[in-house]
PDB file of C-alpha atoms in Angstrom:
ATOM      1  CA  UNK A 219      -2.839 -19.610  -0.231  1.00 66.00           C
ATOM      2  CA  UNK A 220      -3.813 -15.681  -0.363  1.00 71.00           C
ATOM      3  CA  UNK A 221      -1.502 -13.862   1.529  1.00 91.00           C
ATOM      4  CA  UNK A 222       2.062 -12.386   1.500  1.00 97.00           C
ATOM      5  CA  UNK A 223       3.813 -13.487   4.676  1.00 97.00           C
ATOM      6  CA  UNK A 224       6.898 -11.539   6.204  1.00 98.00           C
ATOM      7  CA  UNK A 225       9.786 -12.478   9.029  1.00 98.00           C
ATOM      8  CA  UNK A 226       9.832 -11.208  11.530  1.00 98.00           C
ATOM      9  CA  UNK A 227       7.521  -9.588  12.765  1.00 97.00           C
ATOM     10  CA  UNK A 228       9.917  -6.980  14.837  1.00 97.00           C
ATOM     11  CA  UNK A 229      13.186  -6.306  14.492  1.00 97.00           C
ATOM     12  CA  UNK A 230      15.577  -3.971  17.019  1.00 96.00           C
ATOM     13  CA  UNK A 231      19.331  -3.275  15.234  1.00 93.00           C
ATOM     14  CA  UNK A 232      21.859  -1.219  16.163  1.00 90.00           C
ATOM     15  CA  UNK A 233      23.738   1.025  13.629  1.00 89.00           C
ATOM     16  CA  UNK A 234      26.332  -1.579  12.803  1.00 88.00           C
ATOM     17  CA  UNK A 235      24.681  -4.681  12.128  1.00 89.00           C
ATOM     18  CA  UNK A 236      23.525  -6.550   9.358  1.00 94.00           C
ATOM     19  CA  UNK A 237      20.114  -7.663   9.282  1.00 96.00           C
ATOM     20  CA  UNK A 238      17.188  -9.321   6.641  1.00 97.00           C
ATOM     21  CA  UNK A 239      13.515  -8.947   6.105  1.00 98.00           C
ATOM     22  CA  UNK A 240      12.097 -11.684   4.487  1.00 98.00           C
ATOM     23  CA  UNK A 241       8.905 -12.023   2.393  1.00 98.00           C
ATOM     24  CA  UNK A 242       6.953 -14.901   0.862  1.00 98.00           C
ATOM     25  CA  UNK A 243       4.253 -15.340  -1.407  1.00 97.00           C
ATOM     26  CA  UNK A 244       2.453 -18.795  -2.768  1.00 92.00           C
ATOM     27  CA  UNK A 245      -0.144 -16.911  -5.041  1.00 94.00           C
ATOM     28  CA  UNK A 246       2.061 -17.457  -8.328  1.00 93.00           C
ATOM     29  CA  UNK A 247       2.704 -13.394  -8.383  1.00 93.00           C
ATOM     30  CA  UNK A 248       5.307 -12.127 -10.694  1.00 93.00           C
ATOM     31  CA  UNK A 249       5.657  -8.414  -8.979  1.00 92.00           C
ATOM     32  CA  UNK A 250       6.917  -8.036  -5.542  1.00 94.00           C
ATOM     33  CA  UNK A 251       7.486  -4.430  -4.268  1.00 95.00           C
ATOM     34  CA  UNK A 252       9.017  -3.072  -0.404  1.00 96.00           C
ATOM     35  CA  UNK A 253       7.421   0.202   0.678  1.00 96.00           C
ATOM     36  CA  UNK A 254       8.184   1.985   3.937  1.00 97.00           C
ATOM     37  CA  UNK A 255       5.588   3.475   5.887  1.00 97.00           C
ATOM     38  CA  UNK A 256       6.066   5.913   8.850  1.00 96.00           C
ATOM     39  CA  UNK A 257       3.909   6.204  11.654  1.00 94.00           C
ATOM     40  CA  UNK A 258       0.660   8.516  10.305  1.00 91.00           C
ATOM     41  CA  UNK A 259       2.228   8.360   6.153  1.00 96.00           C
ATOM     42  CA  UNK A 260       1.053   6.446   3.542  1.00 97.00           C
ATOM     43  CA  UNK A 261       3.528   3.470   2.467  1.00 96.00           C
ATOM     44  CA  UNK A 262       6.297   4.896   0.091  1.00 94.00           C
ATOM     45  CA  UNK A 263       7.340   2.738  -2.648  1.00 93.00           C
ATOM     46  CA  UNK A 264      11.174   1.400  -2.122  1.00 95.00           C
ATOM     47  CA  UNK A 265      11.750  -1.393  -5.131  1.00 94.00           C
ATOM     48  CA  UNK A 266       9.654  -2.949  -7.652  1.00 92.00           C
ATOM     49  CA  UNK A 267      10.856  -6.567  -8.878  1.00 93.00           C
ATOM     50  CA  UNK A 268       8.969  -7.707 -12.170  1.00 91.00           C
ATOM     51  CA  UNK A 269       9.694 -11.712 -13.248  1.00 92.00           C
ATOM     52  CA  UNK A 270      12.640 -12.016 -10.440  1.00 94.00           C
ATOM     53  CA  UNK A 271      14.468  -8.249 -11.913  1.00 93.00           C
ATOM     54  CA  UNK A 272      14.579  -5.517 -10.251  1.00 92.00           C
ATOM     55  CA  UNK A 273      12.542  -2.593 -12.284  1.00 86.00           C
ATOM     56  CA  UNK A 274      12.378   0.127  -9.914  1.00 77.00           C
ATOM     57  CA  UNK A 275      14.898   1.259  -7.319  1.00 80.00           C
ATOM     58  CA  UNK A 276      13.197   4.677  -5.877  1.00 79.00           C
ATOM     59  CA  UNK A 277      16.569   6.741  -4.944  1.00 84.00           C
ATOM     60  CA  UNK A 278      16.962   4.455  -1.925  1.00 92.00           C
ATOM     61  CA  UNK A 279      20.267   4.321  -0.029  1.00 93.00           C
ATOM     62  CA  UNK A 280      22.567   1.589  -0.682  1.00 93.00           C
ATOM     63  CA  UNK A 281      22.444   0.593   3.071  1.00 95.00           C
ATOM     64  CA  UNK A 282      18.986  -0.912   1.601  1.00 96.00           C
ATOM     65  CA  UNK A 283      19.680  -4.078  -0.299  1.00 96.00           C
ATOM     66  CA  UNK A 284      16.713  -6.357  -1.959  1.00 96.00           C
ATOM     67  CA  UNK A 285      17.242  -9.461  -3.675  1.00 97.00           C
ATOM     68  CA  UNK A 286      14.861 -11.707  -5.373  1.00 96.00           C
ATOM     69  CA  UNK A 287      15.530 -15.171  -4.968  1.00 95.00           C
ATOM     70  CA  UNK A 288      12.953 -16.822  -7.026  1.00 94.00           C
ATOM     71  CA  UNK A 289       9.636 -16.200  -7.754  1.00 91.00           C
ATOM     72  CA  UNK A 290       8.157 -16.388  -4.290  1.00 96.00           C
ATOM     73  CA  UNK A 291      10.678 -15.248  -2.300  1.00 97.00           C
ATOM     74  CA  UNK A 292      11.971 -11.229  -1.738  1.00 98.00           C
ATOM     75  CA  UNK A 293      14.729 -10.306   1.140  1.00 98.00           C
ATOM     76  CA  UNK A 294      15.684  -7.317   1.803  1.00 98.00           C
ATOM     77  CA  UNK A 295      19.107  -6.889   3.398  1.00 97.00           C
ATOM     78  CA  UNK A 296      19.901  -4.202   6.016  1.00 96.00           C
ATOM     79  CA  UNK A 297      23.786  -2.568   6.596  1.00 94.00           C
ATOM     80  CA  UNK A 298      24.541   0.541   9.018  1.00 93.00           C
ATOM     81  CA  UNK A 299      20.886   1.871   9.039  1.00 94.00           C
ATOM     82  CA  UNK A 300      20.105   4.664  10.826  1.00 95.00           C
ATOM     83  CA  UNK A 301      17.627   5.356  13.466  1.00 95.00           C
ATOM     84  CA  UNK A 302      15.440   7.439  11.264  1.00 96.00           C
ATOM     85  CA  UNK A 303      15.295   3.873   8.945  1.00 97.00           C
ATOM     86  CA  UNK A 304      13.286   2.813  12.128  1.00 97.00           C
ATOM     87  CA  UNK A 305       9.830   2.257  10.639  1.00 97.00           C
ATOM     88  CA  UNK A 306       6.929  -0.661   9.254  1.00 98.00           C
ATOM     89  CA  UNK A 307       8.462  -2.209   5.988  1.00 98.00           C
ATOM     90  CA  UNK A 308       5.861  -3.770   4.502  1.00 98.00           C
ATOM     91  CA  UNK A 309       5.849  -6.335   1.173  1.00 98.00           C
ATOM     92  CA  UNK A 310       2.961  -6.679  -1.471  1.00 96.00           C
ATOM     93  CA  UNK A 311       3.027  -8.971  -4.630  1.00 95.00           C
ATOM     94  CA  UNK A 312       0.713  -8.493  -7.637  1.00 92.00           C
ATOM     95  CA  UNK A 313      -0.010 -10.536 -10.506  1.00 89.00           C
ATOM     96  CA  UNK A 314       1.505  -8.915 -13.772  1.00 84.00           C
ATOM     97  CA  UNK A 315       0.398  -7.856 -17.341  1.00 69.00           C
ATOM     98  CA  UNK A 316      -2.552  -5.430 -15.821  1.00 71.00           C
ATOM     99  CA  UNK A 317      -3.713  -3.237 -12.739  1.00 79.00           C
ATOM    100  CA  UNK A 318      -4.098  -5.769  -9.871  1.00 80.00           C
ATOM    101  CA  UNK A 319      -4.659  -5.768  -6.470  1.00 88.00           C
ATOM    102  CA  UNK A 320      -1.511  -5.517  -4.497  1.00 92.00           C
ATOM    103  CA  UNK A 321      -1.526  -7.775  -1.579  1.00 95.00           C
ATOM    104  CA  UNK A 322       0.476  -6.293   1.535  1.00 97.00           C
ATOM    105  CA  UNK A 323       2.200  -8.502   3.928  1.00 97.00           C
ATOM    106  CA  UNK A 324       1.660  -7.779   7.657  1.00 97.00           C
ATOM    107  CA  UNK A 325       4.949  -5.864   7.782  1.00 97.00           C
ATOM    108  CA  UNK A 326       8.121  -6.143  10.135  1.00 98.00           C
ATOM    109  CA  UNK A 327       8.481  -3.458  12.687  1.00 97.00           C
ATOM    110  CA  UNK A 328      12.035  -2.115  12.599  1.00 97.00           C
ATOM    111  CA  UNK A 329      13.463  -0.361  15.180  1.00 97.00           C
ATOM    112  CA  UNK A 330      17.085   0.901  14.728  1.00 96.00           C
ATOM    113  CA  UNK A 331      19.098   1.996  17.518  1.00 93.00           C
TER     114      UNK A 331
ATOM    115  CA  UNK B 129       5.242  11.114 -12.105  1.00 80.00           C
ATOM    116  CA  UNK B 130       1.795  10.706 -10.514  1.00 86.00           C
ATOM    117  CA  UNK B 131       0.577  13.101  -7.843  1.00 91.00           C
ATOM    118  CA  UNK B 132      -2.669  12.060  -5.567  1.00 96.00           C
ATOM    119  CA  UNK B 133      -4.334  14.353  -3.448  1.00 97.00           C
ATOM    120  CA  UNK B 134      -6.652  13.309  -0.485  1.00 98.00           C
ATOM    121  CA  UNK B 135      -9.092  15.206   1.950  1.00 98.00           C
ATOM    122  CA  UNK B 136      -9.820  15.052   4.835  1.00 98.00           C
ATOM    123  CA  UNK B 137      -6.749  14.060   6.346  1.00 98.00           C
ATOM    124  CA  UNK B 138      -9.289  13.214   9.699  1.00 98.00           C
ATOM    125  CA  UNK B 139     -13.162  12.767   9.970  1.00 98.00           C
ATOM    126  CA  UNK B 140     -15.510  11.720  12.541  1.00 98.00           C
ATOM    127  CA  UNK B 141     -19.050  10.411  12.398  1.00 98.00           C
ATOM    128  CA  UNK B 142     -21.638   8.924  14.330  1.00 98.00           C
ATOM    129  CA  UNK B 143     -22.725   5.488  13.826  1.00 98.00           C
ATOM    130  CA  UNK B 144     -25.136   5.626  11.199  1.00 98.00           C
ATOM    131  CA  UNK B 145     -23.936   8.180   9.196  1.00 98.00           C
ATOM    132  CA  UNK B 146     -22.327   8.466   5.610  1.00 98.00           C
ATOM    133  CA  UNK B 147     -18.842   9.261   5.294  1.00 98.00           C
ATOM    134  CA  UNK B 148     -17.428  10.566   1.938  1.00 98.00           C
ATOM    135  CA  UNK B 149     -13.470  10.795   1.174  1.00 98.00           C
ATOM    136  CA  UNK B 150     -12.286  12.395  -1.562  1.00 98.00           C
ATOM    137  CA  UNK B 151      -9.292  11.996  -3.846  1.00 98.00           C
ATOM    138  CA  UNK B 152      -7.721  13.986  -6.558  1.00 97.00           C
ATOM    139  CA  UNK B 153      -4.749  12.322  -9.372  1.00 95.00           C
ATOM    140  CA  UNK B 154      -2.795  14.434 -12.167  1.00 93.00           C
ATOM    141  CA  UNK B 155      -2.010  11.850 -14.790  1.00 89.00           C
ATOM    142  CA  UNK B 156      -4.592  11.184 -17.311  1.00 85.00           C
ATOM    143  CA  UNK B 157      -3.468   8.345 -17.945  1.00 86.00           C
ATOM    144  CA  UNK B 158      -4.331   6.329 -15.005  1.00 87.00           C
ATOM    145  CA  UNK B 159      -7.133   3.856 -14.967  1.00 88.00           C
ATOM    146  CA  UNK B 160      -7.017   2.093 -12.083  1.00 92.00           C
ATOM    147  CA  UNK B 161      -7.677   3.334  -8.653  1.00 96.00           C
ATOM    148  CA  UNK B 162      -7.992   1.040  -5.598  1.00 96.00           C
ATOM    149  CA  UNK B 163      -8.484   1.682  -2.035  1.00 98.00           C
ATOM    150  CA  UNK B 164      -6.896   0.139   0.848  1.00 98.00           C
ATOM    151  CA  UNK B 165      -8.253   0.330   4.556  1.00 98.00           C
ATOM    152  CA  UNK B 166      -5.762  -0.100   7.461  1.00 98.00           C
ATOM    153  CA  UNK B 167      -6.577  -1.153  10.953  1.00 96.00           C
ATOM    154  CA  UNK B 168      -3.716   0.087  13.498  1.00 93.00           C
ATOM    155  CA  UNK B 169      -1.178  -2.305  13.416  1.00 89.00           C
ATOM    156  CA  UNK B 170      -1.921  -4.116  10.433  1.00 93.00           C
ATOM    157  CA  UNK B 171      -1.429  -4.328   6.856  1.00 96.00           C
ATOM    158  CA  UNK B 172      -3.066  -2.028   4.405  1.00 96.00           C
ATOM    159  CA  UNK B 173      -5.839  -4.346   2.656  1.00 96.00           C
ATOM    160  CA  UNK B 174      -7.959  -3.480  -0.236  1.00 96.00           C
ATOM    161  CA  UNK B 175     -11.130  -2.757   0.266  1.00 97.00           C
ATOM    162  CA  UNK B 176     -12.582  -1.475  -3.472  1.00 97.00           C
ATOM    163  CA  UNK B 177     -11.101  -0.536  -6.358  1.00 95.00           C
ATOM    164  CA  UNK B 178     -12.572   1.248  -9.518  1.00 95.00           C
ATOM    165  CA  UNK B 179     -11.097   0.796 -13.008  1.00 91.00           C
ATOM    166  CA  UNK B 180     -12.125   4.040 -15.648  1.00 84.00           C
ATOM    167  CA  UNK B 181     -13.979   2.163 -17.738  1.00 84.00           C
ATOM    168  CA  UNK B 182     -17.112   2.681 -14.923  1.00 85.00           C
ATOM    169  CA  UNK B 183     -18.311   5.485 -13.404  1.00 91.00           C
ATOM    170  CA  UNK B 184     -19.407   4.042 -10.002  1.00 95.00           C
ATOM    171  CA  UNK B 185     -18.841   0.386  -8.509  1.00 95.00           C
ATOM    172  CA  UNK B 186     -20.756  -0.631  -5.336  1.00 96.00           C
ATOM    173  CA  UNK B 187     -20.177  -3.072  -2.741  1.00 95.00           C
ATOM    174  CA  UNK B 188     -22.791  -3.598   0.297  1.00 96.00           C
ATOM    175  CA  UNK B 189     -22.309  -0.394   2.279  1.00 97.00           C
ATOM    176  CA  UNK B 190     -18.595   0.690   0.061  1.00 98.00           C
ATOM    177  CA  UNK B 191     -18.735   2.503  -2.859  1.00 98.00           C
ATOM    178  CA  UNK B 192     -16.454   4.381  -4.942  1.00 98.00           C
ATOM    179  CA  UNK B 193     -17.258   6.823  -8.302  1.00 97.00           C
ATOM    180  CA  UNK B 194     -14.903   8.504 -10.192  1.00 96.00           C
ATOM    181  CA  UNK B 195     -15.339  11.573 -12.420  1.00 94.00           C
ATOM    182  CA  UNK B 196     -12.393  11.185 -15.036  1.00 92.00           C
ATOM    183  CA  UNK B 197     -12.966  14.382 -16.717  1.00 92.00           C
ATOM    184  CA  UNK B 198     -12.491  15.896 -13.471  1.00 94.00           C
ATOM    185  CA  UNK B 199      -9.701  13.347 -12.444  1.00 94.00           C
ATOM    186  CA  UNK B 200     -11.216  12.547  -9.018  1.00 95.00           C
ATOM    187  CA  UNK B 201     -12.738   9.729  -7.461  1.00 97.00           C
ATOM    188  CA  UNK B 202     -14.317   9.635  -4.030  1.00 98.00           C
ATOM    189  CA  UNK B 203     -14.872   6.474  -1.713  1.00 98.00           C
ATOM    190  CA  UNK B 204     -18.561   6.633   0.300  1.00 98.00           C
ATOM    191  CA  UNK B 205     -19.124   4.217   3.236  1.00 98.00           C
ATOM    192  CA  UNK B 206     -23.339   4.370   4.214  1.00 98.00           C
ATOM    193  CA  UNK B 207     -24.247   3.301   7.839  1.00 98.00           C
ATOM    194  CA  UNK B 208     -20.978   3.474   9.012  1.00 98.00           C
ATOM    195  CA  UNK B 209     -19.763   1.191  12.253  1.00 97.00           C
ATOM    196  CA  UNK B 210     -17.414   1.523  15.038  1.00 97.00           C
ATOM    197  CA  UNK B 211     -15.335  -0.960  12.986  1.00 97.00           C
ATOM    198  CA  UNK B 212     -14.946   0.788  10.119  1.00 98.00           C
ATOM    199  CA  UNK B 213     -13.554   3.530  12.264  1.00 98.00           C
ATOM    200  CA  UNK B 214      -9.094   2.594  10.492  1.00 98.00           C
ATOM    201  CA  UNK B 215      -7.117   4.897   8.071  1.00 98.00           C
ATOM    202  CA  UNK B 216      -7.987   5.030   4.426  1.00 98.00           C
ATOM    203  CA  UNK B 217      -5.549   5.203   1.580  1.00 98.00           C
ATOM    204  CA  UNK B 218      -6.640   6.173  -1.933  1.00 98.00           C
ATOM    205  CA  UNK B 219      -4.073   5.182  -4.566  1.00 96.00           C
ATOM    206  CA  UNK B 220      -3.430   5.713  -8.415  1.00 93.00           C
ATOM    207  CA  UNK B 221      -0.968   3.772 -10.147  1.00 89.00           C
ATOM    208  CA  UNK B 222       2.164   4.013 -13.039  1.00 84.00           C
ATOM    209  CA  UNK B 223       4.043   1.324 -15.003  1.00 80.00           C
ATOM    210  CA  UNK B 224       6.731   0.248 -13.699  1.00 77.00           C
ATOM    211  CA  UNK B 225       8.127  -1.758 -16.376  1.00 73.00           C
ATOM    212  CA  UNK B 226       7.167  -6.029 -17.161  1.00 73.00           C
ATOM    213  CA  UNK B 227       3.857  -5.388 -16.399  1.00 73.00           C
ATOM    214  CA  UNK B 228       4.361  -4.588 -12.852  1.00 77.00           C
ATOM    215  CA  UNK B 229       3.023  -0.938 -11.498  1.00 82.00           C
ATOM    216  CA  UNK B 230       3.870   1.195  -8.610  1.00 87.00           C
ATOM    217  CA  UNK B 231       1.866   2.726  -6.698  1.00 90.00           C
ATOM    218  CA  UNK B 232       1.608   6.143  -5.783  1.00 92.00           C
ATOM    219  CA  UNK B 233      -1.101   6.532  -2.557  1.00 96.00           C
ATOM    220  CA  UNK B 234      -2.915   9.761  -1.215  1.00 97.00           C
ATOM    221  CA  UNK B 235      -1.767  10.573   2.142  1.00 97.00           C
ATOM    222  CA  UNK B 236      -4.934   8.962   4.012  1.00 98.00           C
ATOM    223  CA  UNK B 237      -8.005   9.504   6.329  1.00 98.00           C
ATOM    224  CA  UNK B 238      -8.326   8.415   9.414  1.00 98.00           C
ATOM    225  CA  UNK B 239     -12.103   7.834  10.070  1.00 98.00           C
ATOM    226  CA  UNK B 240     -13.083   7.946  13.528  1.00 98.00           C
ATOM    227  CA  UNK B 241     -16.744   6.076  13.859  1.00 98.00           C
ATOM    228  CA  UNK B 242     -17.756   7.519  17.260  1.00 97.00           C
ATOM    229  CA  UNK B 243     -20.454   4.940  18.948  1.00 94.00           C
TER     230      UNK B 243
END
């Protein structure tokens, strides 16, 4: 199995709710990173985890949670977002201990309302 | 913290033709330097990557050089095809700590491969 899956696909919130992104990966990857990308931007790192621990947490709000289950498996939990949150979170995993290609999941579309 | 600069931010061809993208990085230190392609809608995917041991690397009609004197690297696609026609994203990467790295991206091209 190559590739880094991600639920769901689209999600619409409104300001108050709570809501998770899920991503999976069966390709025995140690690194698992969310970016945000906006419409016509590159993807903007969010968190790097490294071995299950989190290693980078790039100044993002605390509305933005991750957690990192086990080695295959990175949420990322969503409290009173606001509508410019509203863009295509995507996942990648990489194998560790050199430069490797990052596999991206396909993304979930969030909307926030 | 790494800084990547990439031009053009938009170019258009005709089928056939060459297209070049070029991409500029500020840390020395890097030594890695992939490229991703993205098709609207989808995920970014890799489509060649160059480490700085080599000066060029070449696959079928993709192929990227890099000039690390210079710190640039370029990406050149020969007889392009409407289907090539998708945003590009050079990248350059930094530790991140356990042997994971982040990745720091240019701000992309969209190539427009005009029939």
């Amino acid at each position: 199995d190559t590739e880094v899956t991600q639920t769901p696909k689209h999600l619409v919130m409104g300001m108050t709710n709570k809501k998770s992104l899920k991503c999976e990966q069966h390709m025995g990857h140690r690194a698992m990173y969310w970016y945000k990308q906006k419409a016509k931007k590159p993807p903007e790192l969010m968190f790097v985890y490294s071995y299950e621990k989190l290693s980078i947490n790039e100044s993002v709000p605390s509305r933005f949670s991750p957690e990192c289950p086990n080695s295959s498996l990175l949420n990322l939990h969503l409290h009173a977002l606001q509508p410019e949150d509203s863009a295509l979170y995507l996942c990648a995993s990489s194998q560790v201990a050199s430069y490797n290609e990052q596999f991206f999941g396909p993304g979930t579309r969030l909307t926030v309302l | 913290g790494e800084n990547v600069e990439q031009h053009p931010s938009t170019l258009s061809v005709q089928e056939g033709d060459s297209a070049v993208i070029k991409c500029t990085y500020s840390d020395s230190a890097s030594n890695y330097f992939p490229w991703y392609k993205q098709e609207l809608g989808k995920r970014p995917q890799l489509i060649i990557d160059i480490r700085s041991n080599v000066g060029e690397k070449k696959d079928q009609r993709i192929a990227v050089t890099l000039n690390k004197t210079a710190k640039h690297f370029s990406l050149h696609i020969t007889e392009t095809q409407p289907e090539d026609s998708a945003v590009y994203f050079c990248a350059a990467p930094e530790p991140s700590g356990a042997g994971s790295y982040q990745l720091t991206f240019g701000k992309g091209t969209k190539l427009s491969v005009i029939p």
